[in-house]
PDB file of C-alpha atoms in Angstrom:
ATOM      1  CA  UNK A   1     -21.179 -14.131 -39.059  1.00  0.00           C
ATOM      2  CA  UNK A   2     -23.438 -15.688 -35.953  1.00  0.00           C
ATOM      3  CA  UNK A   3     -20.443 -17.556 -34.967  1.00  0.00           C
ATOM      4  CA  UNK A   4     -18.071 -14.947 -34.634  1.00  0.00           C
ATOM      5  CA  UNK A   5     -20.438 -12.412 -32.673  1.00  0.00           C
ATOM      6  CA  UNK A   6     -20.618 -15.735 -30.320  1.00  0.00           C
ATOM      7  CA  UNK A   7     -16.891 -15.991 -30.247  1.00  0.00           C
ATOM      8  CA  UNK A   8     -16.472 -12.200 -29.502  1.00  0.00           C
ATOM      9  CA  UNK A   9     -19.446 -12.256 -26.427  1.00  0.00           C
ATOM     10  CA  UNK A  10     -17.674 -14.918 -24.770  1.00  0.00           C
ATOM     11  CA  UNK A  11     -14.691 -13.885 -25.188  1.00  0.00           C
ATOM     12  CA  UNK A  12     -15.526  -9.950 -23.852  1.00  0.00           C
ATOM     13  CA  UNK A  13     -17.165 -11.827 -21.001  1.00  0.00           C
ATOM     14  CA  UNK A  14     -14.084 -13.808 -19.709  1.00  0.00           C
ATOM     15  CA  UNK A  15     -12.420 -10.920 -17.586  1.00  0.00           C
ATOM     16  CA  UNK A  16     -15.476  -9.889 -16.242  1.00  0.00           C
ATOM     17  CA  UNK A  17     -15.951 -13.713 -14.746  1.00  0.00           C
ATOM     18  CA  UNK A  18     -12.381 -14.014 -13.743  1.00  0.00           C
ATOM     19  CA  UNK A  19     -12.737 -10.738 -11.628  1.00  0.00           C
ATOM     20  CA  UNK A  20     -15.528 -11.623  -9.288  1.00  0.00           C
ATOM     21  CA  UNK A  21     -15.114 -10.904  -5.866  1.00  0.00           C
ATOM     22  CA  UNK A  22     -14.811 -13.956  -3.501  1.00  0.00           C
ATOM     23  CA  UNK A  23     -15.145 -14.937  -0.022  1.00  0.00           C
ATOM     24  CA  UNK A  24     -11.771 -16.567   1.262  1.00  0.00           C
ATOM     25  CA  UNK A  25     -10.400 -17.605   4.049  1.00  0.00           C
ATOM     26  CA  UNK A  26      -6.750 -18.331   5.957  1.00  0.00           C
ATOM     27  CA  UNK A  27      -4.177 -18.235   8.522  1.00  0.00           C
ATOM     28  CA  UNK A  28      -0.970 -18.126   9.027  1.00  0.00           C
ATOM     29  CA  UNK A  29       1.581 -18.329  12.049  1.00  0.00           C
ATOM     30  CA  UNK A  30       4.383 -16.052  12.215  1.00  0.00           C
ATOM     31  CA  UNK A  31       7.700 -16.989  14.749  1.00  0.00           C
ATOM     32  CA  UNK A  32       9.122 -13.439  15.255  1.00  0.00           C
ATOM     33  CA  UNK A  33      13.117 -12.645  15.541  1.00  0.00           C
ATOM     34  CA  UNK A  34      13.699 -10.991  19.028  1.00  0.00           C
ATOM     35  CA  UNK A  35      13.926  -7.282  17.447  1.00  0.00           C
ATOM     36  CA  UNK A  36      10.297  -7.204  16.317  1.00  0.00           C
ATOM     37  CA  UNK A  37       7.578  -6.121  18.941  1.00  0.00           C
ATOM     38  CA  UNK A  38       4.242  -7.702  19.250  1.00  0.00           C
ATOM     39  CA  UNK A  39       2.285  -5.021  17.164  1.00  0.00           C
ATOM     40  CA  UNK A  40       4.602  -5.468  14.397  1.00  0.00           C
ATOM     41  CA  UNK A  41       4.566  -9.291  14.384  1.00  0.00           C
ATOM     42  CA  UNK A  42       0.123  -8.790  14.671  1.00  0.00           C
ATOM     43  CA  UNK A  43       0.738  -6.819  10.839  1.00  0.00           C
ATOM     44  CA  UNK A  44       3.233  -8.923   9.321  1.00  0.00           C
ATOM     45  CA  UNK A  45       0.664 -12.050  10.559  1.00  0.00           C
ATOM     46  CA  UNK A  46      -2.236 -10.931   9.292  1.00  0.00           C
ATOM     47  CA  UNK A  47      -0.647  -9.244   5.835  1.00  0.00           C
ATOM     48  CA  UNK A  48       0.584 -13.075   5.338  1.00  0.00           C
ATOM     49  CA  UNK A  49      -2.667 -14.405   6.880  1.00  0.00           C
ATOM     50  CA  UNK A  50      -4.429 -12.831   4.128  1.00  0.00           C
ATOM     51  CA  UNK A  51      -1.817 -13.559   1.079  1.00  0.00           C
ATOM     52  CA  UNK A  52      -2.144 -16.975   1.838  1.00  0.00           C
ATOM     53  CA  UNK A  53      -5.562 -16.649   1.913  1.00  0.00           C
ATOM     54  CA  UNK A  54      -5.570 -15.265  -1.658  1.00  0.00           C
ATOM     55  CA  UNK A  55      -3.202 -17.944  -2.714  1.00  0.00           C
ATOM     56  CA  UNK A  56      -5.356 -20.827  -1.429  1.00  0.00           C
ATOM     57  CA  UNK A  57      -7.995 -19.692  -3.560  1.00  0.00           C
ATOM     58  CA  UNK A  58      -6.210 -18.095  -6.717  1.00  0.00           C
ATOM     59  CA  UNK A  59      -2.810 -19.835  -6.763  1.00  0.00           C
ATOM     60  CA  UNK A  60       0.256 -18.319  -7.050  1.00  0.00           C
ATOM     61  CA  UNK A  61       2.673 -17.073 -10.316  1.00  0.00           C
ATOM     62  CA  UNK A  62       5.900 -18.545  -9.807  1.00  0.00           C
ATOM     63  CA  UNK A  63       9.313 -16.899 -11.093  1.00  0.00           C
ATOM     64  CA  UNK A  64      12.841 -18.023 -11.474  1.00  0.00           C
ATOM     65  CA  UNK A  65      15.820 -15.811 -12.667  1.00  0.00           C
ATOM     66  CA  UNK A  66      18.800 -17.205 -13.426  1.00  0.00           C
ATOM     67  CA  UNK A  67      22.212 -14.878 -14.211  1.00  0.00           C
ATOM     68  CA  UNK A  68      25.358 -16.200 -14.597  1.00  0.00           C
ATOM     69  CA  UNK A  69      28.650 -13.842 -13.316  1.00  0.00           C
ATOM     70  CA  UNK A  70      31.994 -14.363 -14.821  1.00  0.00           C
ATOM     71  CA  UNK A  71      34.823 -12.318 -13.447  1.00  0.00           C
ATOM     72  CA  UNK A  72      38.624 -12.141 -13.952  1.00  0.00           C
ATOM     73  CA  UNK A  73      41.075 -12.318 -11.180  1.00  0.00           C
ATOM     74  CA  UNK A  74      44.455 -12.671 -11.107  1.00  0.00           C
ATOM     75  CA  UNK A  75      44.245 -14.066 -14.865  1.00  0.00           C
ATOM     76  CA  UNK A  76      42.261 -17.246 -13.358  1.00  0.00           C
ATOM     77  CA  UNK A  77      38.221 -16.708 -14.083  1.00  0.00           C
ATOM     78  CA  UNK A  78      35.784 -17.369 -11.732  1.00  0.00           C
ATOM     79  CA  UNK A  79      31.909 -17.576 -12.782  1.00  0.00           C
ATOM     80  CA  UNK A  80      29.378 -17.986 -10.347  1.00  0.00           C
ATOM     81  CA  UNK A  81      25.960 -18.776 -11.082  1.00  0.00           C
ATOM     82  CA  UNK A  82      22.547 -16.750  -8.909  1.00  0.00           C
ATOM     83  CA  UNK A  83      19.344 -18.209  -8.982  1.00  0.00           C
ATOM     84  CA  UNK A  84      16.901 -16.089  -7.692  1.00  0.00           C
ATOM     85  CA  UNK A  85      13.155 -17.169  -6.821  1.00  0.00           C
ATOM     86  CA  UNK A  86       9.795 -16.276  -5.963  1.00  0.00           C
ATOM     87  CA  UNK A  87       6.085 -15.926  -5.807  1.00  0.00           C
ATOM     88  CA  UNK A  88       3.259 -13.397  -7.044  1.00  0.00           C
ATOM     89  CA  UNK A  89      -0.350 -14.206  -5.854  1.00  0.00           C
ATOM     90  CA  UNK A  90      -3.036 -13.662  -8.044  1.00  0.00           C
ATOM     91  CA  UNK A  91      -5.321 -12.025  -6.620  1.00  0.00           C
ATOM     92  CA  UNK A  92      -5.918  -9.235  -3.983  1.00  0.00           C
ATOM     93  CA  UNK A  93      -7.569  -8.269  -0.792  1.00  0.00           C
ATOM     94  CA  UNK A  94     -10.882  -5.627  -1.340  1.00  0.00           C
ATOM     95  CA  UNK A  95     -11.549  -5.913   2.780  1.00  0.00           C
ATOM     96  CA  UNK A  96     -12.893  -8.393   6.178  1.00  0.00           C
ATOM     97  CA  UNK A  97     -15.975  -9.990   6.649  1.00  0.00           C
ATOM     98  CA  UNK A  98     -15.000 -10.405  10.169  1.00  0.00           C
ATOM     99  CA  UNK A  99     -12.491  -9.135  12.337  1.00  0.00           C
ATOM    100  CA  UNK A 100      -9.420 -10.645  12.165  1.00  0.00           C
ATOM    101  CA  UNK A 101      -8.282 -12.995  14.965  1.00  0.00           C
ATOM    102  CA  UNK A 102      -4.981 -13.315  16.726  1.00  0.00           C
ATOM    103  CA  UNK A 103      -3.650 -15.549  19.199  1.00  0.00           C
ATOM    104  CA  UNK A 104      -0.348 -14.772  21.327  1.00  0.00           C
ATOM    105  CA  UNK A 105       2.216 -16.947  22.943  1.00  0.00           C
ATOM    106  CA  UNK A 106       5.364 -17.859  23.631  1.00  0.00           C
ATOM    107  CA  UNK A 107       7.836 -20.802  22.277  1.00  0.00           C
ATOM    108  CA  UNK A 108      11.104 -20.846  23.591  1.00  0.00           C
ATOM    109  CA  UNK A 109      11.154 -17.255  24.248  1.00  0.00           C
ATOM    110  CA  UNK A 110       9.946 -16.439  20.846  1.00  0.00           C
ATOM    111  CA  UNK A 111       6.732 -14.484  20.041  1.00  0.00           C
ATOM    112  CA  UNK A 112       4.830 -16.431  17.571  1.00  0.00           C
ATOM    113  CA  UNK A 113       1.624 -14.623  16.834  1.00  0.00           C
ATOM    114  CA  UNK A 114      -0.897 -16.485  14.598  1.00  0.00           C
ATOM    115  CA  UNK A 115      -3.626 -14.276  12.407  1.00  0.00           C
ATOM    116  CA  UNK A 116      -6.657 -16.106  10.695  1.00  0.00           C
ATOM    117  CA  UNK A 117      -8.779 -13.657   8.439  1.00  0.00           C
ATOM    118  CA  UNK A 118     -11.882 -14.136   6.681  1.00  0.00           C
ATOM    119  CA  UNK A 119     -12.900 -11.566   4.001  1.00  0.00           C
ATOM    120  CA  UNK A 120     -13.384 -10.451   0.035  1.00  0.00           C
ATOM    121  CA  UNK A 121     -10.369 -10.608  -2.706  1.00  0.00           C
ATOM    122  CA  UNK A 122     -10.492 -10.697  -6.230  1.00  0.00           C
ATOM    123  CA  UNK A 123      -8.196 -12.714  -9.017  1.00  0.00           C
ATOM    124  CA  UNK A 124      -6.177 -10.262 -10.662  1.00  0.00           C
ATOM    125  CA  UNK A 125      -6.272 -11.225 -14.304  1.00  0.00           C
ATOM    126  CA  UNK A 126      -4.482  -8.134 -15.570  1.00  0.00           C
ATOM    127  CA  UNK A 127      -0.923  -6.875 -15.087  1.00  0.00           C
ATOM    128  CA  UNK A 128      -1.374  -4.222 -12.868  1.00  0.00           C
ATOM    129  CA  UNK A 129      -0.386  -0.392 -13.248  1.00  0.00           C
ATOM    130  CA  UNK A 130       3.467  -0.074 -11.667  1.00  0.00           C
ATOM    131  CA  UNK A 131       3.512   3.322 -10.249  1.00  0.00           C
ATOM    132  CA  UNK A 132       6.833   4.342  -8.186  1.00  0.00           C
ATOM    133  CA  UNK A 133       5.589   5.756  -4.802  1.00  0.00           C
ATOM    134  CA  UNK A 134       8.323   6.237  -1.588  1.00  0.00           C
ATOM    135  CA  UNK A 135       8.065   7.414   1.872  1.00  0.00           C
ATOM    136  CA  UNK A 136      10.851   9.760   2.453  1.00  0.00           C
ATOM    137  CA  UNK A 137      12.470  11.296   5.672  1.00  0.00           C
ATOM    138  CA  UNK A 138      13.951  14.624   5.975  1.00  0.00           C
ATOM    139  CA  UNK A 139      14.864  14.696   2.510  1.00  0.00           C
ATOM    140  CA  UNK A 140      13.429  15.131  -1.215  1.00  0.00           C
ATOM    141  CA  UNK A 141      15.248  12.757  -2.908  1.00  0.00           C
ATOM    142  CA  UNK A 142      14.667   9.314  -3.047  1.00  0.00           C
ATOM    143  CA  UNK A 143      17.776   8.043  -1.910  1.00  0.00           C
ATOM    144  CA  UNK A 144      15.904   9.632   1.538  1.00  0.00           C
ATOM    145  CA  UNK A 145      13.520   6.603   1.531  1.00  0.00           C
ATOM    146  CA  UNK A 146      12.728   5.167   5.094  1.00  0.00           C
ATOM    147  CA  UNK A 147      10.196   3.513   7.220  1.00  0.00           C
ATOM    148  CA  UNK A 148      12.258   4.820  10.696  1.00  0.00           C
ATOM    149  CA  UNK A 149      11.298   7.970  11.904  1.00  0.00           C
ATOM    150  CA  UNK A 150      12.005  10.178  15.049  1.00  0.00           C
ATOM    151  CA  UNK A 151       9.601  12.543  16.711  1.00  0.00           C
ATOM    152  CA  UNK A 152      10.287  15.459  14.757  1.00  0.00           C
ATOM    153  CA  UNK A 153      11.510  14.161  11.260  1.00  0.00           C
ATOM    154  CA  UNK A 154       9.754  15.802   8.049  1.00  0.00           C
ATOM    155  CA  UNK A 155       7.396  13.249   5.973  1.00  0.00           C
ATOM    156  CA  UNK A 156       7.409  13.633   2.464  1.00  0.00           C
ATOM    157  CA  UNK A 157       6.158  11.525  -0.593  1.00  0.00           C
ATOM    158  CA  UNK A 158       7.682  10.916  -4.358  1.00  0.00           C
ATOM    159  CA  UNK A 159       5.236   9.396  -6.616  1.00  0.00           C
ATOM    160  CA  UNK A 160       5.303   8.803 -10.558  1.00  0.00           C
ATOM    161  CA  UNK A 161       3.009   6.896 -12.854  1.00  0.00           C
ATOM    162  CA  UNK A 162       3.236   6.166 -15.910  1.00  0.00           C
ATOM    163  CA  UNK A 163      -0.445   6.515 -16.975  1.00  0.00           C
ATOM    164  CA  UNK A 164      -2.096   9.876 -16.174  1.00  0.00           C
ATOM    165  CA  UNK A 165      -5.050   9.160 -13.380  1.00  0.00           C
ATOM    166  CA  UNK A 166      -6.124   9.924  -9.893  1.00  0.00           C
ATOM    167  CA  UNK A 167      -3.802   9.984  -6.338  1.00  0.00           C
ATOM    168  CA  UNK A 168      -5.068   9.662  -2.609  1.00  0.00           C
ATOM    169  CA  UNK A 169      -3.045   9.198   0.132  1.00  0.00           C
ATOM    170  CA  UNK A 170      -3.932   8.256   3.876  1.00  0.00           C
ATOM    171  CA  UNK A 171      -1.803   7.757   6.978  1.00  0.00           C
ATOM    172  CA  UNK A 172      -3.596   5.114   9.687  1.00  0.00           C
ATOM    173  CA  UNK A 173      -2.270   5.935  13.193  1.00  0.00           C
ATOM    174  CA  UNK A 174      -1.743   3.676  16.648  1.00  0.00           C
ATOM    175  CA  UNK A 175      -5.530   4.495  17.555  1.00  0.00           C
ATOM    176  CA  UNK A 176      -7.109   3.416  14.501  1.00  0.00           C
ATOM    177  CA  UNK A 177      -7.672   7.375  12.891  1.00  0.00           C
ATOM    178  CA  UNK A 178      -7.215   7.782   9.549  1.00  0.00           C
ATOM    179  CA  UNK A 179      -5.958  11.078   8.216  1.00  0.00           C
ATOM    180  CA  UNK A 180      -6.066  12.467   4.763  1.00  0.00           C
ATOM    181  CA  UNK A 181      -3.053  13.331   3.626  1.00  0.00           C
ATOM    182  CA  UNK A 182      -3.500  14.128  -0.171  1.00  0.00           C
ATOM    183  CA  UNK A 183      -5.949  15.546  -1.749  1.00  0.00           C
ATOM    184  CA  UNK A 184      -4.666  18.706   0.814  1.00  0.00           C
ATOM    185  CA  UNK A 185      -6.713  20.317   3.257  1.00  0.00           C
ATOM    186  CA  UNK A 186      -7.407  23.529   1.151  1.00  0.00           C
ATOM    187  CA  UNK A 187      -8.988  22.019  -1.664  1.00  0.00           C
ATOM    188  CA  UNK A 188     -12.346  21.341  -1.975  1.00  0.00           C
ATOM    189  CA  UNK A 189     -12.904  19.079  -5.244  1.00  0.00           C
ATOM    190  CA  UNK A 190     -11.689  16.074  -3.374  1.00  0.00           C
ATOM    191  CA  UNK A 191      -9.579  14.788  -5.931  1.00  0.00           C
ATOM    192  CA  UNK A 192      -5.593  15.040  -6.681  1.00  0.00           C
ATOM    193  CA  UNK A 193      -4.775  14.552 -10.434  1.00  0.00           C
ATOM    194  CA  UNK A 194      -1.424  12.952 -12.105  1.00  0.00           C
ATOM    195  CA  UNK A 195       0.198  13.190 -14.916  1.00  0.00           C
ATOM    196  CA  UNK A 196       2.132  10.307 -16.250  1.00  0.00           C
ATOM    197  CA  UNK A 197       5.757   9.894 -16.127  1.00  0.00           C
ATOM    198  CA  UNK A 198       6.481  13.191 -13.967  1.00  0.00           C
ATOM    199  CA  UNK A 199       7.871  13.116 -10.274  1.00  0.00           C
ATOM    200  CA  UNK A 200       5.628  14.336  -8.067  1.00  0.00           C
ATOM    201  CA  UNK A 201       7.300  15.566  -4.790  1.00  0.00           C
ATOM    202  CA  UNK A 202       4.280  15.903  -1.936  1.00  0.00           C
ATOM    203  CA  UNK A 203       4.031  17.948   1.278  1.00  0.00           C
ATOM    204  CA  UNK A 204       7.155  20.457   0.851  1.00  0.00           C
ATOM    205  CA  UNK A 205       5.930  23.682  -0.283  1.00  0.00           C
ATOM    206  CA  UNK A 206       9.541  24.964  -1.676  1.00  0.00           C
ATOM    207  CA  UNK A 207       9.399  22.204  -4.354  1.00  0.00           C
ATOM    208  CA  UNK A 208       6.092  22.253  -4.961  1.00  0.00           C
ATOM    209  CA  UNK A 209       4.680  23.933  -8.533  1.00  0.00           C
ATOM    210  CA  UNK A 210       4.690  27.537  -8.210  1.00  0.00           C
ATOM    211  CA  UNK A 211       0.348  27.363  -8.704  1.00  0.00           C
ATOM    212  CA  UNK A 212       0.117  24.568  -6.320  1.00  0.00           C
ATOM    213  CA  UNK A 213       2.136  26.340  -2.728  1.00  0.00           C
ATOM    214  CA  UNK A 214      -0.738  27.573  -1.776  1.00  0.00           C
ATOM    215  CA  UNK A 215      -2.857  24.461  -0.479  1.00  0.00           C
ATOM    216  CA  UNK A 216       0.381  22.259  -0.299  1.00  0.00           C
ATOM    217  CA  UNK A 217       0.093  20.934   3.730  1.00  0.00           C
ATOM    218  CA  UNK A 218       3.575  19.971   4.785  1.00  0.00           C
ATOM    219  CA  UNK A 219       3.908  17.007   8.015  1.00  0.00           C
ATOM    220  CA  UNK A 220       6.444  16.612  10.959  1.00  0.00           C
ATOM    221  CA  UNK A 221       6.362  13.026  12.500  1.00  0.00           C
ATOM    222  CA  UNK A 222       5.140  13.243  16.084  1.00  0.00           C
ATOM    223  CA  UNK A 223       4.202  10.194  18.742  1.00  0.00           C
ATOM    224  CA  UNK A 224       2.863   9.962  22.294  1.00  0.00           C
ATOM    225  CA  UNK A 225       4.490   6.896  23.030  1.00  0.00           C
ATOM    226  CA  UNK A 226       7.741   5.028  21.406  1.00  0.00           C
ATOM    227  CA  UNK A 227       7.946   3.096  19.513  1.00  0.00           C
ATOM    228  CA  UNK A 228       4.566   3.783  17.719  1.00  0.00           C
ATOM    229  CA  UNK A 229       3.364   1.860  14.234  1.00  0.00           C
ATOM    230  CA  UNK A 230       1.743   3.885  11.414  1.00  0.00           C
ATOM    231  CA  UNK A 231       1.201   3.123   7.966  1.00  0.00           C
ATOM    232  CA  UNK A 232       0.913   5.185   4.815  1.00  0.00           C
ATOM    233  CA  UNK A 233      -1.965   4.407   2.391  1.00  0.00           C
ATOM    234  CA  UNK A 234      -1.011   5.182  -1.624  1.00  0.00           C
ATOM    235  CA  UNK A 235      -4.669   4.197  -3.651  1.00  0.00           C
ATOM    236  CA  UNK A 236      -3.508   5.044  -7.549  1.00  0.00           C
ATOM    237  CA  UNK A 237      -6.127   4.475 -10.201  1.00  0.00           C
ATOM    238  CA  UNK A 238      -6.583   5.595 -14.121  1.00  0.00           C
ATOM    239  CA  UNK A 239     -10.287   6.365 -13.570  1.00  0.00           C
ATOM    240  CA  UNK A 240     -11.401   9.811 -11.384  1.00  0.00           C
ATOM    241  CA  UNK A 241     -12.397   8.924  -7.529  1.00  0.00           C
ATOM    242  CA  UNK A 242     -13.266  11.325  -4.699  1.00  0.00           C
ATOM    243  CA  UNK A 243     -11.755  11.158  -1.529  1.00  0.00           C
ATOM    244  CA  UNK A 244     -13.501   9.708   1.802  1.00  0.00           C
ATOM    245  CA  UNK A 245     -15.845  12.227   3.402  1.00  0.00           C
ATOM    246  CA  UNK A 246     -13.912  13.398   6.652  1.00  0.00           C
ATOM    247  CA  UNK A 247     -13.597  16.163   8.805  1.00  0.00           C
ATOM    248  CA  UNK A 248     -11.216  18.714  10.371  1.00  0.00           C
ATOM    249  CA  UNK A 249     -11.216  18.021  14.965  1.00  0.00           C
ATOM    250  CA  UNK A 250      -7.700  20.129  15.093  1.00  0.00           C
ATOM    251  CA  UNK A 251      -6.300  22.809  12.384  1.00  0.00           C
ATOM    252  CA  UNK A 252      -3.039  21.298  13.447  1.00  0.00           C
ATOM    253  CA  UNK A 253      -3.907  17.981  11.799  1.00  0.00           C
ATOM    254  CA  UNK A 254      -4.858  17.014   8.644  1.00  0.00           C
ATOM    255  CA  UNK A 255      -8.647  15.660   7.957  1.00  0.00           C
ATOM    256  CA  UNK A 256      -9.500  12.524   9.470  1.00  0.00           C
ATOM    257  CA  UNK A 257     -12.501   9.852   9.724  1.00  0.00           C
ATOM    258  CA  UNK A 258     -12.279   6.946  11.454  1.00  0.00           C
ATOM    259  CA  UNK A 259     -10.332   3.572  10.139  1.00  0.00           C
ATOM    260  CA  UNK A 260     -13.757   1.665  10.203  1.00  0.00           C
ATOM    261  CA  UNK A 261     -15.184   4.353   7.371  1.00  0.00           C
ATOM    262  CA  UNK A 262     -11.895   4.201   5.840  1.00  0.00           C
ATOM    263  CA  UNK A 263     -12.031   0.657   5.184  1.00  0.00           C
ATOM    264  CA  UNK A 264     -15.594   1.078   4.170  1.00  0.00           C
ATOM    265  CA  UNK A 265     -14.850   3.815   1.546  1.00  0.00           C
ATOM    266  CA  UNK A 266     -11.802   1.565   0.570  1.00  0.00           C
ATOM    267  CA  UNK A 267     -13.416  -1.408  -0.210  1.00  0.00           C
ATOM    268  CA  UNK A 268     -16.616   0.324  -2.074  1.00  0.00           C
ATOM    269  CA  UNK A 269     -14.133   2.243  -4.566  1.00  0.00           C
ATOM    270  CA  UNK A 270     -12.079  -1.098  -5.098  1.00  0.00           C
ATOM    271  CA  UNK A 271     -15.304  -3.090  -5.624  1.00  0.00           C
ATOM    272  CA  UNK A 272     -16.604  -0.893  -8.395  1.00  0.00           C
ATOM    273  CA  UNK A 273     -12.760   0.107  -9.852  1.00  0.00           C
ATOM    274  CA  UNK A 274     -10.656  -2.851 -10.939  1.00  0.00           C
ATOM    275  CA  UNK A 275      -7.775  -0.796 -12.088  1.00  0.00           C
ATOM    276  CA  UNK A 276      -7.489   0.846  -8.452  1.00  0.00           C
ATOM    277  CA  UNK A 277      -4.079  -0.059  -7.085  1.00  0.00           C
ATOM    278  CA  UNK A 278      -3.091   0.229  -3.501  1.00  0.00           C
ATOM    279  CA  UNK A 279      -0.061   0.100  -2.000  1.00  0.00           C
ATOM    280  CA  UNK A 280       0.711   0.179   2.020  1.00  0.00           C
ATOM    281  CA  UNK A 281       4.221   1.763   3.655  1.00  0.00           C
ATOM    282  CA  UNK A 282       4.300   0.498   7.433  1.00  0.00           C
ATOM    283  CA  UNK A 283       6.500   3.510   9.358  1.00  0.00           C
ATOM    284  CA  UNK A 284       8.133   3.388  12.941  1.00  0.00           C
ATOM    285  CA  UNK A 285       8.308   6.542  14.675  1.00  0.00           C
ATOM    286  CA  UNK A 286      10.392   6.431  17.892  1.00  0.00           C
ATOM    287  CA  UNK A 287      11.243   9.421  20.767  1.00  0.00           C
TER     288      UNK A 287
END
């Protein structure tokens, strides 16, 4: 009997262990294509700055599918054979210790941009919840999915899960303002529940449930200058959170705090929630 109490302990303590936030480090150097402007190739640096940061430390899951295609034509058959590859880290960012660092120049005409980040991420141990979330432009269905906007195109969100839980969703402008999207201005417990496996169809009022219309916010895409980079912030988890504290500057815009107390609320509710997914949508909107 001692020995299997022992057994179970350890074993009930392994995850725990495994899940321990670390301090890592890394950098990576990106050679743009000729379309992409600097501010996108700073992102796409430092997203890979900091996946290769988690993969120095965690490692990396490695697929391989193979499918084999045999088709009939003109009475001859012809198979070809599709091998398709790639990579999963293991682990995931929680947020910088310092500021990340960039350095610009030029090669040939080509922007190469290099990002080094330091900062916390944790080994995921534990296959994580896949919830279906898309950004969708001037339409509600999700064949309407886009990252391209104009000034003046509608912004909508489709989101299902297939475990009930708790939805926030944030939109980080050019200037560094975060704006709360979802829970909706109107309501006041800070929190947006979901049930699993139903579509949820955010900011139209039309579709929305008929008890719901009345605090549903709906967006139009607007920018001072073109192009201009946003991204969409989806945080999913199975256990309850509250929103960041914020506040309301213009009735014409949703509630905002800065991206500095973002990140800080970001980080503290992934520290403390292992199950909290996030997902980011990086949108263009143009004149």
């Amino acid at each position: 009997m001692r020995k299997t109490i022992i057994i179970i302990l350890t074993f009930l303590s392994l995850p725990v262990i495994a899940q321990k936030v670390k301090t890592v480090e890394g950098e990576y150097t990106y050679h743009a294509p000729e379309n992409v402007t600097v501010e996108q190739a700073r992102r796409t640096a430092l997203d890979r700055a900091r996946i290769q940061a988690i993969a120095d430390e965690f490692g990396t899951i490695v697929q391989q599918q193979n499918t084999t295609r045999i088709q009939n034509e003109g009475g001859e058959s012809k198979t070809d054979f599709f091998s398709i590859g790639g990579s999963d880290v293991k682990g995931e960012w929680i947020e910088d210790i310092d500021k990340p660092e960039y350095a610009i120049s030029y090669d040939q005409n080509m922007l190469v941009v290099t990002c080094r980040v330091k900062g916390k991420a944790r080994e995921i141990v534990t296959a994580q919840i896949d919830f279906l979330a898309r950004v969708l432009r001037n339409g509600t269905d999700d064949k309407f999915e886009d990252d391209d906007f104009k000034n003046g195109d509608d912004l909508y969100l489709s989101f299902r899960s297939p475990v009930n839980g708790y939805l926030a969703v944030y939109l980080i402008d050019a200037d560094d303002n975060a704006y709360c999207l979802l829970p909706y201005r109107s309501q006041t417990d800070g929190i947006y529940p979901i049930e699993a496996n139903r579509r949820y169809l955010f900011f139209h009022i039309k579709e929305a449930p008929q008890q719901e219309r009345a605090f549903v916010d709906e967006y139009v895409m607007t920018c001072e200058r073109s192009p201009e980079h946003n991204q969409i912030y989806v945080v999913f988890s199975p256990n309850q959170f509250v929103k960041a504290a914020d506040n309301t500057s213009d009735d014409r815009l949703p509630r905002e705090l800065s991206y500095e107390d973002f990140q800080k609320w970001l980080a503290k509710c992934r520290k403390h929630d292992k199950d909290m997914n996030l997902r980011r949508f990086p949108i263009t909107i143009k004149k």
